[in-house]
Coordinates of C-alpha atoms in Angstrom, one line a residue:
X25 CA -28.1 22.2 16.5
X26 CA -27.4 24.1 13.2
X27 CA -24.4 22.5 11.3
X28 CA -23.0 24.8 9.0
X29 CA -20.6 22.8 5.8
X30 CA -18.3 23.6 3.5
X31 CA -20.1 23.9 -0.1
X32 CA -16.9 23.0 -2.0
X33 CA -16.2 19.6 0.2
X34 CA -16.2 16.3 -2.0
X35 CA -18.0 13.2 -0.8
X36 CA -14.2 11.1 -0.2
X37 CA -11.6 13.4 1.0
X38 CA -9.0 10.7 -0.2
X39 CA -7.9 10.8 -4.3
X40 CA -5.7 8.9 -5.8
X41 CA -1.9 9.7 -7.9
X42 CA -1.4 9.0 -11.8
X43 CA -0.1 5.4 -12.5
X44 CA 3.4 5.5 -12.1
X45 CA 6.8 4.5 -10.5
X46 CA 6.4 5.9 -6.5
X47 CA 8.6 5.6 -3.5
X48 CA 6.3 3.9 -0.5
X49 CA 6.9 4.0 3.3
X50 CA 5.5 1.0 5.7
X51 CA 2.7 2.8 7.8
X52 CA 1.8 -0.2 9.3
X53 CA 1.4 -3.8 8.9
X54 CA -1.5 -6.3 11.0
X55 CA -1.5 -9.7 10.4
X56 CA -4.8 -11.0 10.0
X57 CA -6.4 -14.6 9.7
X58 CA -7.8 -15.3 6.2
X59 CA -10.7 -18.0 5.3
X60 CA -8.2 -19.9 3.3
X61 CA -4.9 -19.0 5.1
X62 CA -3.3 -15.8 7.3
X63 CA -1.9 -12.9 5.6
X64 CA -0.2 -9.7 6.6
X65 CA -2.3 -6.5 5.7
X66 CA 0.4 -4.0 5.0
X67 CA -0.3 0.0 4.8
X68 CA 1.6 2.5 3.0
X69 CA 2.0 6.0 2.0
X70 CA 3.3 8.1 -0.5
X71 CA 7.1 9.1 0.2
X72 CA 6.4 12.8 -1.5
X73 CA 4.7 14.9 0.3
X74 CA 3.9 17.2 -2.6
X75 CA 2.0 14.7 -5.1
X76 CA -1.5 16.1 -5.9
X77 CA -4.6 13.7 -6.5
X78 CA -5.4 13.0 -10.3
X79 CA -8.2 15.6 -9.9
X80 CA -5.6 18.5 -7.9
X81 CA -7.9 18.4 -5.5
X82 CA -8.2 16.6 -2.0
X83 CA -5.5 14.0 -0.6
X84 CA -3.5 11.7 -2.0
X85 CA -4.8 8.2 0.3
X86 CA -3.0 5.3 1.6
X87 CA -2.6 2.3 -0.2
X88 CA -3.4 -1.1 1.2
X89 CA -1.3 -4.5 0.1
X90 CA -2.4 -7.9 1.5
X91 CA 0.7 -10.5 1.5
X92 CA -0.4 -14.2 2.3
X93 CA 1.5 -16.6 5.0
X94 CA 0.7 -19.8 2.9
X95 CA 3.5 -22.1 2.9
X96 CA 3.9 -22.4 -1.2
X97 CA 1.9 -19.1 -1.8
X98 CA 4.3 -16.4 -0.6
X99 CA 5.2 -15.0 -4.3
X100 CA 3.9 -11.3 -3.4
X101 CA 5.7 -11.4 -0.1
X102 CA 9.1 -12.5 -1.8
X103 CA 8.6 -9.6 -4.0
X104 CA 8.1 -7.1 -1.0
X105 CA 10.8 -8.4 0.8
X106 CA 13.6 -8.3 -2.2
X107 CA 12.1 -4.8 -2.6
X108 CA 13.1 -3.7 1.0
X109 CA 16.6 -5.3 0.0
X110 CA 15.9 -7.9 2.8
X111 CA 17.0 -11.6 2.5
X112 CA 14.7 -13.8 2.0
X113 CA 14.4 -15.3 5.8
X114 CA 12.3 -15.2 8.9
X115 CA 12.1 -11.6 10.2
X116 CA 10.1 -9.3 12.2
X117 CA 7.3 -7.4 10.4
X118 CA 6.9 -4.8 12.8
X119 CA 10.8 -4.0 12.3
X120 CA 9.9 -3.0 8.9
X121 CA 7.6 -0.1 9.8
X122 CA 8.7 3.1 8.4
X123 CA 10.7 1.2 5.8
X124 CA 10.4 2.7 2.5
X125 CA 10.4 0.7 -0.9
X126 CA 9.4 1.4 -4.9
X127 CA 6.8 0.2 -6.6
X128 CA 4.8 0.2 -9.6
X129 CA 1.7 1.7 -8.4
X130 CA -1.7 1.5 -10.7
X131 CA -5.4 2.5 -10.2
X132 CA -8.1 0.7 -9.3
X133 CA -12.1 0.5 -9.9
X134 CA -14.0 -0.9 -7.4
X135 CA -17.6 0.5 -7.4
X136 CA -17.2 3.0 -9.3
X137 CA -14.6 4.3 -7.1
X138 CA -11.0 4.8 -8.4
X139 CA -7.9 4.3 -6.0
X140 CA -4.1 3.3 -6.5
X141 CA -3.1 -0.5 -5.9
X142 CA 0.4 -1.6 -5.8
X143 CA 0.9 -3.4 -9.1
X144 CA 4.6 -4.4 -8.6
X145 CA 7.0 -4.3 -6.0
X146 CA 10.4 -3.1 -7.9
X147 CA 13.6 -4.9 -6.6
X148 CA 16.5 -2.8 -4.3
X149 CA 19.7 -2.4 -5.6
X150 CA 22.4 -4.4 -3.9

């Protein structure tokens, strides 16, 4: 079967935005069982649809937050939370899909492979 390819593709379709202050919206959230303790693997996506990747070519990716459950531990969740302008109680995670919140967002190395990570979740105004 003859394949026939795009010359100009790059290896990772996804790129990543400049370090910055970005509006985020919840594409999902799974919660997942950790060695130490369960967390909540949250997904999100770049509010603007018109941000270009560092290198103006390819799309911008999603970026990945993990939020622990630990009783005593729940700083990054706290932060997420006051972010969404929620109080700080029991809720529903899956009511927060399609929530949108800012954040500091940052870039990443991890094998030689560059991507944004959520460096700080910035507080709503009330």
């Amino acid at each position: 079967m003859k394949v026939i390819v795009d010359p100009n593709t790059e290896a990772s379709g996804f790129g990543y935005v400049e370090a910055s202050k970005y509006s985020l919206r919840i594409v999902s959230v799974e919660r997942k069982e950790g060695e130490k303790a369960p967390y909540l693997k949250w997904e999100f996506e770049l509010t603007d649809p018109n941000l270009t990747t560092v290198e103006g070519k390819g799309t911008v990716g999603h970026i990945f937050e993990n939020t622990t459950l630990k009783i005593g531990a729940q700083f990054r969740l706290r932060q997420l939370c006051d972010a969404l302008g929620m109080d700080w109680e029991d809720f529903d995670a899956d009511d927060k899909i399609g929530s949108e919140v800012e954040a500091q967002v940052g870039i990443h190395e991890y094998n030689g492979v560059l991507s944004n990570e959520i460096k700080k979740f910035i507080p709503a105004a009330r």
